[in-house]
Amino acid sequence: MRSLFLLAVAAAPCVAQMQNKPIVIHADRVLDGRGKVLPGASVVVEGDKITKVDPSGDVAATYDLKGYTLLPGLIDAHSHLTWYFNRQGRFHQGNDGDTPVQSMLSTAANAYATLMAGITTIQSPGSPEDKDLREWIANGQVPGPRVITSLGPLSQARMSPDTLRAIVRRRKAEGADVIKVFASGSIRDGGEQTMTDEQLRAICGEAKTLGIRTMVHAHSAASIKASVLAGCDQIEHGVFADAETLKLMAERHVYFDPQICLVFTNYLDNRAKYEGIGNYNEAGFAAMQKAIPIATEMFKRAIKTPGLKVIFGTDAVAGAHGRNVEELVCRVQAGGQSPIDAITSATALGAEALRMDKQIGAIAPGLQADLIAVQGDPTKDITALRRVMFVMKGGRVYKNDRP
Ligand SMILES: [Zn+2]
């Protein structure tokens, strides 16, 4: 208690100073997050915002990042910060003896690891703890990425459309930023449609009326199609998306957030920590192993589908926090995406999907100063994203690890 108080007091003057004096960051190249590369540019930050991008780079720099590329903080559209391994080295469950404080500290550690890896905004498909986490991070009391959350998912396939509509209204009133729906089963259970078309129309229709976005877990082509036709805004996963559903998403301006690697390899690498819990069994792991090449081929078709907006989301669970960019590395190396498109999927396009493009996702005057610097040039070598040495969020420097 006492040490937390001292920390808060010590941090206060730095924030005040930062707000008065403009900060100038110069780098070998600046990626604006919308696909443009500005060699040798400088970015001016005042308070929590970017005020100027100077292509000449002539202004005296506060941070002269030689050998580095400056880009917008990355946006992960799907991350579960509350998922962690407990002190027995197992995937945390409600009845494993961990106290709520231990769980929250583990969540804070995940948030910190995520921010240090260059992710300055995450969207959480939902956990009640997200509400406080979002507030503490937003106040600058706990270091972490901005949190956009559904607070809880809707997965009960037996509920009537009226009940589902009422839950959507309640979630919004409770402060949810987005509504998360399970339209299909888990990939470990085959991924078939679980909610009816009518239920999906009730949820996504009500959300639309209230002006709140919907993100839908959907694997089978039928479940994706039903969700898109129901007016939902964003499709998650989509391992079994076919050409028709990819085209349909593009036509209806639905954002698509597939995963081809990190979520699967993380489960497989940490198998012993998950095995025996729920559907984390022999068949479940076999299904995930099998999904990797299928998802990769689907991703290759997705990025070639005209007009389809493919965004970056990792579905980071316990074991994956802080390694989020591995999904981008895979998308380029195994999925054939160009590095600049992969970066844009995690910046401007991700912000647009969150309807936050006026605040984040690009390096432009008036936007939040969410900036990261990586060693090298990620437009030539995507693995440069693994070398995040500088992180600023909302004008505040959280990491400056340059040698
Ligand atoms: Zn998820």
GROMACS .gro file of C-alpha atoms and ligand atoms in nm:
model
  404
    1MET     CA    1   0.000   0.000   0.000
    2ARG     CA    2   0.265   0.244   0.116
    3SER     CA    3   0.511   0.174  -0.164
    4LEU     CA    4   0.236   0.211  -0.424
    5PHE     CA    5   0.156   0.554  -0.280
    6LEU     CA    6   0.522   0.661  -0.297
    7LEU     CA    7   0.544   0.545  -0.656
    8ALA     CA    8   0.243   0.752  -0.754
    9VAL     CA    9   0.386   1.064  -0.586
   10ALA     CA   10   0.725   1.016  -0.750
   11ALA     CA   11   0.567   0.977  -1.094
   12ALA     CA   12   0.357   1.293  -1.075
   13PRO     CA   13   0.622   1.564  -1.145
   14CYS     CA   14   0.747   1.379  -1.455
   15VAL     CA   15   0.400   1.387  -1.607
   16ALA     CA   16   0.366   1.761  -1.536
   17GLN     CA   17   0.705   1.835  -1.695
   18MET     CA   18   0.623   1.627  -1.996
   19GLN     CA   19   0.307   1.825  -2.060
   20ASN     CA   20   0.489   2.159  -2.074
   21LYS     CA   21   0.781   2.087  -2.302
   22PRO     CA   22   0.748   1.960  -2.661
   23ILE     CA   23   0.931   1.634  -2.723
   24VAL     CA   24   1.096   1.584  -3.061
   25ILE     CA   25   1.168   1.231  -3.179
   26HIS     CA   26   1.391   1.176  -3.479
   27ALA     CA   27   1.437   0.837  -3.643
   28ASP     CA   28   1.601   0.686  -3.951
   29ARG     CA   29   1.252   0.637  -4.087
   30VAL     CA   30   0.901   0.709  -3.971
   31LEU     CA   31   0.613   0.482  -4.074
   32ASP     CA   32   0.291   0.679  -4.057
   33GLY     CA   33   0.085   0.364  -3.999
   34ARG     CA   34  -0.121   0.425  -4.313
   35GLY     CA   35   0.136   0.278  -4.550
   36LYS     CA   36   0.371   0.571  -4.598
   37VAL     CA   37   0.745   0.566  -4.516
   38LEU     CA   38   0.913   0.899  -4.431
   39PRO     CA   39   1.293   0.867  -4.429
   40GLY     CA   40   1.475   1.071  -4.165
   41ALA     CA   41   1.165   1.248  -4.032
   42SER     CA   42   1.093   1.394  -3.689
   43VAL     CA   43   0.776   1.378  -3.483
   44VAL     CA   44   0.683   1.650  -3.235
   45VAL     CA   45   0.478   1.558  -2.926
   46GLU     CA   46   0.313   1.802  -2.690
   47GLY     CA   47   0.124   1.673  -2.389
   48ASP     CA   48  -0.045   1.350  -2.492
   49LYS     CA   49  -0.070   1.432  -2.863
   50ILE     CA   50   0.135   1.442  -3.180
   51THR     CA   51   0.144   1.805  -3.297
   52LYS     CA   52   0.371   1.788  -3.599
   53VAL     CA   53   0.542   1.551  -3.839
   54ASP     CA   54   0.848   1.717  -3.990
   55PRO     CA   55   0.972   1.529  -4.299
   56SER     CA   56   1.295   1.733  -4.310
   57GLY     CA   57   1.392   1.612  -3.962
   58ASP     CA   58   1.574   1.941  -3.903
   59VAL     CA   59   1.436   2.023  -3.557
   60ALA     CA   60   1.670   1.947  -3.265
   61ALA     CA   61   1.572   1.608  -3.129
   62THR     CA   62   1.495   1.515  -2.769
   63TYR     CA   63   1.531   1.152  -2.874
   64ASP     CA   64   1.759   1.090  -3.172
   65LEU     CA   65   1.682   0.731  -3.265
   66LYS     CA   66   1.967   0.645  -3.501
   67GLY     CA   67   1.927   0.301  -3.653
   68TYR     CA   68   1.561   0.290  -3.554
   69THR     CA   69   1.223   0.298  -3.721
   70LEU     CA   70   0.945   0.494  -3.551
   71LEU     CA   71   0.589   0.373  -3.600
   72PRO     CA   72   0.253   0.403  -3.428
   73GLY     CA   73   0.197   0.186  -3.122
   74LEU     CA   74   0.045  -0.142  -3.237
   75ILE     CA   75  -0.319  -0.239  -3.186
   76ASP     CA   76  -0.403  -0.599  -3.097
   77ALA     CA   77  -0.773  -0.649  -3.168
   78HIS     CA   78  -0.798  -0.965  -2.956
   79SER     CA   79  -0.607  -1.020  -2.634
   80HIS     CA   80  -0.702  -1.189  -2.306
   81LEU     CA   81  -0.495  -1.006  -2.044
   82THR     CA   82  -0.664  -1.189  -1.756
   83TRP     CA   83  -0.542  -1.531  -1.872
   84TYR     CA   84  -0.224  -1.643  -1.696
   85PHE     CA   85  -0.034  -1.940  -1.558
   86ASN     CA   86  -0.077  -1.983  -1.183
   87ARG     CA   87   0.199  -2.052  -0.934
   88GLN     CA   88   0.170  -2.426  -0.998
   89GLY     CA   89   0.254  -2.350  -1.361
   90ARG     CA   90  -0.098  -2.432  -1.479
   91PHE     CA   91  -0.354  -2.229  -1.671
   92HIS     CA   92  -0.537  -2.033  -1.401
   93GLN     CA   93  -0.889  -2.147  -1.313
   94GLY     CA   94  -1.131  -1.993  -1.064
   95ASN     CA   95  -1.087  -2.277  -0.812
   96ASP     CA   96  -0.708  -2.318  -0.815
   97GLY     CA   97  -0.644  -2.137  -0.489
   98ASP     CA   98  -0.507  -1.814  -0.635
   99THR     CA   99  -0.650  -1.509  -0.459
  100PRO     CA  100  -0.818  -1.226  -0.653
  101VAL     CA  101  -0.515  -1.008  -0.572
  102GLN     CA  102  -0.277  -1.265  -0.721
  103SER     CA  103  -0.495  -1.291  -1.029
  104MET     CA  104  -0.508  -0.915  -1.072
  105LEU     CA  105  -0.131  -0.881  -1.027
  106SER     CA  106  -0.080  -1.149  -1.292
  107THR     CA  107  -0.313  -0.954  -1.521
  108ALA     CA  108  -0.117  -0.634  -1.454
  109ALA     CA  109   0.202  -0.824  -1.541
  110ASN     CA  110   0.045  -0.932  -1.872
  111ALA     CA  111  -0.055  -0.573  -1.943
  112TYR     CA  112   0.300  -0.456  -1.873
  113ALA     CA  113   0.455  -0.726  -2.094
  114THR     CA  114   0.214  -0.634  -2.373
  115LEU     CA  115   0.298  -0.264  -2.356
  116MET     CA  116   0.672  -0.333  -2.346
  117ALA     CA  117   0.630  -0.538  -2.666
  118GLY     CA  118   0.499  -0.231  -2.845
  119ILE     CA  119   0.125  -0.295  -2.820
  120THR     CA  120  -0.032   0.031  -2.700
  121THR     CA  121  -0.398  -0.071  -2.744
  122ILE     CA  122  -0.570  -0.403  -2.698
  123GLN     CA  123  -0.927  -0.517  -2.742
  124SER     CA  124  -1.036  -0.775  -2.490
  125PRO     CA  125  -1.319  -1.010  -2.581
  126GLY     CA  126  -1.417  -0.982  -2.225
  127SER     CA  127  -1.363  -1.042  -1.862
  128PRO     CA  128  -1.527  -0.850  -1.574
  129GLU     CA  129  -1.182  -0.751  -1.436
  130ASP     CA  130  -1.120  -0.551  -1.754
  131LYS     CA  131  -1.333  -0.267  -1.622
  132ASP     CA  132  -1.096  -0.175  -1.337
  133LEU     CA  133  -0.789  -0.263  -1.540
  134ARG     CA  134  -0.904  -0.026  -1.815
  135GLU     CA  135  -0.949   0.254  -1.562
  136TRP     CA  136  -0.622   0.205  -1.375
  137ILE     CA  137  -0.426   0.194  -1.701
  138ALA     CA  138  -0.610   0.496  -1.844
  139ASN     CA  139  -0.521   0.694  -1.529
  140GLY     CA  140  -0.155   0.604  -1.574
  141GLN     CA  141  -0.142   0.421  -1.241
  142VAL     CA  142  -0.066   0.083  -1.394
  143PRO     CA  143   0.149   0.054  -1.709
  144GLY     CA  144  -0.034  -0.121  -1.988
  145PRO     CA  145  -0.201  -0.082  -2.325
  146ARG     CA  146  -0.531   0.104  -2.363
  147VAL     CA  147  -0.803  -0.151  -2.294
  148ILE     CA  148  -1.116  -0.179  -2.505
  149THR     CA  149  -1.340  -0.447  -2.362
  150SER     CA  150  -1.668  -0.633  -2.389
  151LEU     CA  151  -1.654  -0.704  -2.010
  152GLY     CA  152  -1.802  -1.049  -2.083
  153PRO     CA  153  -1.893  -1.257  -2.388
  154LEU     CA  154  -2.237  -1.377  -2.496
  155SER     CA  155  -2.221  -1.749  -2.552
  156GLN     CA  156  -2.546  -1.893  -2.418
  157ALA     CA  157  -2.707  -2.051  -2.721
  158ARG     CA  158  -3.029  -2.132  -2.535
  159MET     CA  159  -3.132  -1.774  -2.463
  160SER     CA  160  -3.426  -1.613  -2.639
  161PRO     CA  161  -3.365  -1.318  -2.873
  162ASP     CA  162  -3.534  -1.086  -2.620
  163THR     CA  163  -3.306  -1.201  -2.339
  164LEU     CA  164  -3.002  -1.155  -2.563
  165ARG     CA  165  -3.112  -0.804  -2.658
  166ALA     CA  166  -3.155  -0.722  -2.289
  167ILE     CA  167  -2.801  -0.847  -2.214
  168VAL     CA  168  -2.661  -0.628  -2.493
  169ARG     CA  169  -2.833  -0.325  -2.337
  170ARG     CA  170  -2.708  -0.417  -1.991
  171ARG     CA  171  -2.349  -0.462  -2.112
  172LYS     CA  172  -2.354  -0.122  -2.270
  173ALA     CA  173  -2.495   0.033  -1.952
  174GLU     CA  174  -2.221  -0.141  -1.751
  175GLY     CA  175  -1.959   0.030  -1.968
  176ALA     CA  176  -1.868  -0.226  -2.233
  177ASP     CA  177  -1.694  -0.078  -2.539
  178VAL     CA  178  -1.788  -0.369  -2.764
  179ILE     CA  179  -2.014  -0.676  -2.758
  180LYS     CA  180  -1.846  -1.017  -2.797
  181VAL     CA  181  -2.048  -1.308  -2.927
  182PHE     CA  182  -1.970  -1.675  -2.976
  183ALA     CA  183  -2.144  -1.772  -3.300
  184SER     CA  184  -1.957  -2.100  -3.327
  185GLY     CA  185  -1.786  -2.355  -3.108
  186SER     CA  186  -1.417  -2.352  -3.029
  187ILE     CA  187  -1.172  -2.485  -3.288
  188ARG     CA  188  -1.105  -2.763  -3.036
  189ASP     CA  189  -1.472  -2.866  -3.070
  190GLY     CA  190  -1.494  -2.836  -3.448
  191GLY     CA  191  -1.602  -2.473  -3.479
  192GLU     CA  192  -1.961  -2.536  -3.598
  193GLN     CA  193  -2.232  -2.270  -3.564
  194THR     CA  194  -2.384  -2.257  -3.213
  195MET     CA  195  -2.607  -1.945  -3.217
  196THR     CA  196  -2.902  -1.941  -3.455
  197ASP     CA  197  -2.935  -1.680  -3.729
  198GLU     CA  198  -3.221  -1.528  -3.531
  199GLN     CA  199  -3.014  -1.500  -3.213
  200LEU     CA  200  -2.729  -1.336  -3.403
  201ARG     CA  201  -2.969  -1.087  -3.562
  202ALA     CA  202  -3.104  -1.004  -3.216
  203ILE     CA  203  -2.757  -0.939  -3.070
  204CYS     CA  204  -2.594  -0.754  -3.358
  205GLY     CA  205  -2.915  -0.570  -3.444
  206GLU     CA  206  -2.960  -0.443  -3.089
  207ALA     CA  207  -2.593  -0.345  -3.069
  208LYS     CA  208  -2.624  -0.151  -3.394
  209THR     CA  209  -2.929   0.035  -3.260
  210LEU     CA  210  -2.729   0.129  -2.950
  211GLY     CA  211  -2.423   0.231  -3.155
  212ILE     CA  212  -2.195  -0.029  -3.002
  213ARG     CA  213  -1.972  -0.258  -3.213
  214THR     CA  214  -1.987  -0.637  -3.220
  215MET     CA  215  -1.702  -0.885  -3.250
  216VAL     CA  216  -1.794  -1.242  -3.328
  217HIS     CA  217  -1.610  -1.566  -3.266
  218ALA     CA  218  -1.685  -1.773  -3.577
  219HIS     CA  219  -1.495  -2.061  -3.737
  220SER     CA  220  -1.725  -2.241  -3.981
  221ALA     CA  221  -1.822  -2.073  -4.308
  222ALA     CA  222  -2.191  -2.101  -4.209
  223SER     CA  223  -2.136  -1.923  -3.876
  224ILE     CA  224  -1.941  -1.642  -4.044
  225LYS     CA  225  -2.207  -1.600  -4.312
  226ALA     CA  226  -2.486  -1.588  -4.053
  227SER     CA  227  -2.295  -1.329  -3.846
  228VAL     CA  228  -2.223  -1.107  -4.144
  229LEU     CA  229  -2.584  -1.123  -4.263
  230ALA     CA  230  -2.697  -1.043  -3.907
  231GLY     CA  231  -2.509  -0.712  -3.931
  232CYS     CA  232  -2.218  -0.793  -3.697
  233ASP     CA  233  -1.907  -0.575  -3.735
  234GLN     CA  234  -1.600  -0.792  -3.687
  235ILE     CA  235  -1.531  -1.162  -3.735
  236GLU     CA  236  -1.270  -1.337  -3.522
  237HIS     CA  237  -1.069  -1.648  -3.621
  238GLY     CA  238  -1.257  -1.782  -3.927
  239VAL     CA  239  -1.035  -2.086  -3.979
  240PHE     CA  240  -1.290  -2.240  -4.218
  241ALA     CA  241  -1.378  -1.922  -4.407
  242ASP     CA  242  -1.425  -2.004  -4.775
  243ALA     CA  243  -1.403  -1.780  -5.083
  244GLU     CA  244  -1.774  -1.696  -5.062
  245THR     CA  245  -1.765  -1.584  -4.697
  246LEU     CA  246  -1.442  -1.388  -4.750
  247LYS     CA  247  -1.611  -1.204  -5.037
  248LEU     CA  248  -1.925  -1.149  -4.830
  249MET     CA  249  -1.723  -0.991  -4.546
  250ALA     CA  250  -1.557  -0.757  -4.795
  251GLU     CA  251  -1.889  -0.658  -4.951
  252ARG     CA  252  -2.049  -0.586  -4.615
  253HIS     CA  253  -1.746  -0.397  -4.482
  254VAL     CA  254  -1.697  -0.643  -4.199
  255TYR     CA  255  -1.349  -0.646  -4.044
  256PHE     CA  256  -1.177  -0.982  -4.035
  257ASP     CA  257  -0.932  -1.084  -3.765
  258PRO     CA  258  -0.785  -1.428  -3.843
  259GLN     CA  259  -0.498  -1.594  -3.660
  260ILE     CA  260  -0.257  -1.828  -3.826
  261CYS     CA  261   0.010  -1.900  -3.574
  262LEU     CA  262   0.076  -1.756  -3.228
  263VAL     CA  263  -0.244  -1.873  -3.059
  264PHE     CA  264  -0.192  -2.228  -3.186
  265THR     CA  265   0.183  -2.256  -3.129
  266ASN     CA  266   0.146  -2.103  -2.783
  267TYR     CA  267  -0.106  -2.370  -2.683
  268LEU     CA  268   0.107  -2.646  -2.833
  269ASP     CA  269   0.428  -2.518  -2.672
  270ASN     CA  270   0.254  -2.486  -2.334
  271ARG     CA  271   0.049  -2.803  -2.369
  272ALA     CA  272   0.133  -2.940  -2.021
  273LYS     CA  273   0.003  -2.620  -1.861
  274TYR     CA  274  -0.338  -2.649  -2.030
  275GLU     CA  275  -0.384  -3.024  -2.075
  276GLY     CA  276  -0.675  -3.174  -1.882
  277ILE     CA  277  -0.869  -2.850  -1.844
  278GLY     CA  278  -1.201  -2.838  -2.035
  279ASN     CA  279  -1.151  -2.908  -2.406
  280TYR     CA  280  -0.771  -2.886  -2.377
  281ASN     CA  281  -0.745  -3.259  -2.434
  282GLU     CA  282  -0.591  -3.499  -2.686
  283ALA     CA  283  -0.856  -3.423  -2.950
  284GLY     CA  284  -0.843  -3.049  -2.880
  285PHE     CA  285  -0.467  -3.028  -2.929
  286ALA     CA  286  -0.489  -3.242  -3.243
  287ALA     CA  287  -0.754  -3.004  -3.379
  288MET     CA  288  -0.529  -2.703  -3.316
  289GLN     CA  289  -0.231  -2.870  -3.479
  290LYS     CA  290  -0.447  -2.949  -3.780
  291ALA     CA  291  -0.584  -2.593  -3.795
  292ILE     CA  292  -0.245  -2.425  -3.856
  293PRO     CA  293  -0.203  -2.512  -4.228
  294ILE     CA  294  -0.578  -2.464  -4.290
  295ALA     CA  295  -0.573  -2.119  -4.128
  296THR     CA  296  -0.258  -2.025  -4.319
  297GLU     CA  297  -0.411  -2.115  -4.657
  298MET     CA  298  -0.732  -1.932  -4.562
  299PHE     CA  299  -0.525  -1.624  -4.464
  300LYS     CA  300  -0.349  -1.625  -4.802
  301ARG     CA  301  -0.689  -1.616  -4.973
  302ALA     CA  302  -0.819  -1.351  -4.730
  303ILE     CA  303  -0.542  -1.098  -4.803
  304LYS     CA  304  -0.603  -1.148  -5.177
  305THR     CA  305  -0.978  -1.089  -5.146
  306PRO     CA  306  -1.047  -0.744  -5.294
  307GLY     CA  307  -1.172  -0.493  -5.036
  308LEU     CA  308  -1.145  -0.728  -4.737
  309LYS     CA  309  -1.011  -0.548  -4.431
  310VAL     CA  310  -0.787  -0.792  -4.249
  311ILE     CA  311  -0.683  -0.659  -3.910
  312PHE     CA  312  -0.430  -0.775  -3.654
  313GLY     CA  313  -0.546  -0.967  -3.349
  314THR     CA  314  -0.354  -1.241  -3.175
  315ASP     CA  315  -0.606  -1.404  -2.940
  316ALA     CA  316  -0.319  -1.384  -2.689
  317VAL     CA  317  -0.384  -1.618  -2.396
  318ALA     CA  318  -0.166  -1.732  -2.105
  319GLY     CA  319   0.191  -1.768  -2.229
  320ALA     CA  320   0.153  -1.538  -2.530
  321HIS     CA  321   0.144  -1.193  -2.369
  322GLY     CA  322   0.444  -0.989  -2.477
  323ARG     CA  323   0.498  -1.209  -2.783
  324ASN     CA  324   0.206  -1.060  -2.977
  325VAL     CA  325   0.416  -0.955  -3.278
  326GLU     CA  326   0.499  -1.319  -3.350
  327GLU     CA  327   0.160  -1.336  -3.523
  328LEU     CA  328   0.269  -1.054  -3.757
  329VAL     CA  329   0.600  -1.227  -3.823
  330CYS     CA  330   0.407  -1.544  -3.918
  331ARG     CA  331   0.161  -1.355  -4.136
  332VAL     CA  332   0.454  -1.225  -4.338
  333GLN     CA  333   0.678  -1.533  -4.334
  334ALA     CA  334   0.416  -1.809  -4.366
  335GLY     CA  335   0.110  -1.616  -4.485
  336GLY     CA  336   0.278  -1.419  -4.763
  337GLN     CA  337   0.162  -1.075  -4.648
  338SER     CA  338   0.388  -0.779  -4.726
  339PRO     CA  339   0.553  -0.629  -4.417
  340ILE     CA  340   0.398  -0.286  -4.476
  341ASP     CA  341   0.048  -0.437  -4.506
  342ALA     CA  342   0.105  -0.639  -4.190
  343ILE     CA  343   0.205  -0.320  -4.006
  344THR     CA  344  -0.095  -0.127  -4.139
  345SER     CA  345  -0.326  -0.408  -4.020
  346ALA     CA  346  -0.194  -0.340  -3.669
  347THR     CA  347  -0.209   0.039  -3.692
  348ALA     CA  348  -0.446   0.245  -3.913
  349LEU     CA  349  -0.671  -0.045  -4.010
  350GLY     CA  350  -0.693  -0.171  -3.653
  351ALA     CA  351  -0.787   0.178  -3.532
  352GLU     CA  352  -1.054   0.203  -3.800
  353ALA     CA  353  -1.204  -0.131  -3.691
  354LEU     CA  354  -1.220   0.002  -3.334
  355ARG     CA  355  -1.372   0.328  -3.464
  356MET     CA  356  -1.078   0.505  -3.301
  357ASP     CA  357  -0.897   0.627  -3.614
  358LYS     CA  358  -0.938   0.990  -3.502
  359GLN     CA  359  -0.740   0.905  -3.187
  360ILE     CA  360  -0.489   0.629  -3.257
  361GLY     CA  361  -0.331   0.410  -3.524
  362ALA     CA  362  -0.128   0.667  -3.718
  363ILE     CA  363   0.147   0.923  -3.681
  364ALA     CA  364  -0.037   1.242  -3.769
  365PRO     CA  365  -0.100   1.577  -3.596
  366GLY     CA  366  -0.385   1.565  -3.346
  367LEU     CA  367  -0.359   1.193  -3.275
  368GLN     CA  368  -0.252   1.040  -2.946
  369ALA     CA  369   0.124   1.016  -2.910
  370ASP     CA  370   0.137   0.634  -2.913
  371LEU     CA  371   0.479   0.573  -3.067
  372ILE     CA  372   0.721   0.284  -3.071
  373ALA     CA  373   1.069   0.248  -3.212
  374VAL     CA  374   1.220  -0.075  -3.335
  375GLN     CA  375   1.579  -0.151  -3.420
  376GLY     CA  376   1.622  -0.186  -3.796
  377ASP     CA  377   1.365  -0.160  -4.075
  378PRO     CA  378   1.049  -0.369  -4.032
  379THR     CA  379   0.938  -0.292  -4.391
  380LYS     CA  380   1.236  -0.503  -4.507
  381ASP     CA  381   1.262  -0.743  -4.215
  382ILE     CA  382   0.942  -0.795  -4.018
  383THR     CA  383   1.136  -0.956  -3.731
  384ALA     CA  384   1.254  -0.602  -3.644
  385LEU     CA  385   0.920  -0.580  -3.460
  386ARG     CA  386   1.071  -0.815  -3.201
  387ARG     CA  387   1.320  -0.541  -3.114
  388VAL     CA  388   1.097  -0.274  -2.961
  389MET     CA  389   1.336  -0.047  -2.770
  390PHE     CA  390   1.123   0.262  -2.719
  391VAL     CA  391   0.758   0.289  -2.618
  392MET     CA  392   0.556   0.606  -2.569
  393LYS     CA  393   0.186   0.599  -2.494
  394GLY     CA  394  -0.021   0.914  -2.469
  395GLY     CA  395   0.299   1.125  -2.467
  396ARG     CA  396   0.453   0.937  -2.177
  397VAL     CA  397   0.770   0.733  -2.225
  398TYR     CA  398   0.727   0.384  -2.077
  399LYS     CA  399   1.037   0.225  -2.227
  400ASN     CA  400   1.368   0.356  -2.354
  401ASP     CA  401   1.597   0.055  -2.366
  402ARG     CA  402   1.832   0.164  -2.639
  403PRO     CA  403   2.187   0.047  -2.584
  404ZN      ZN  404  -1.014  -1.525  -2.768
   0.00000   0.00000   0.00000
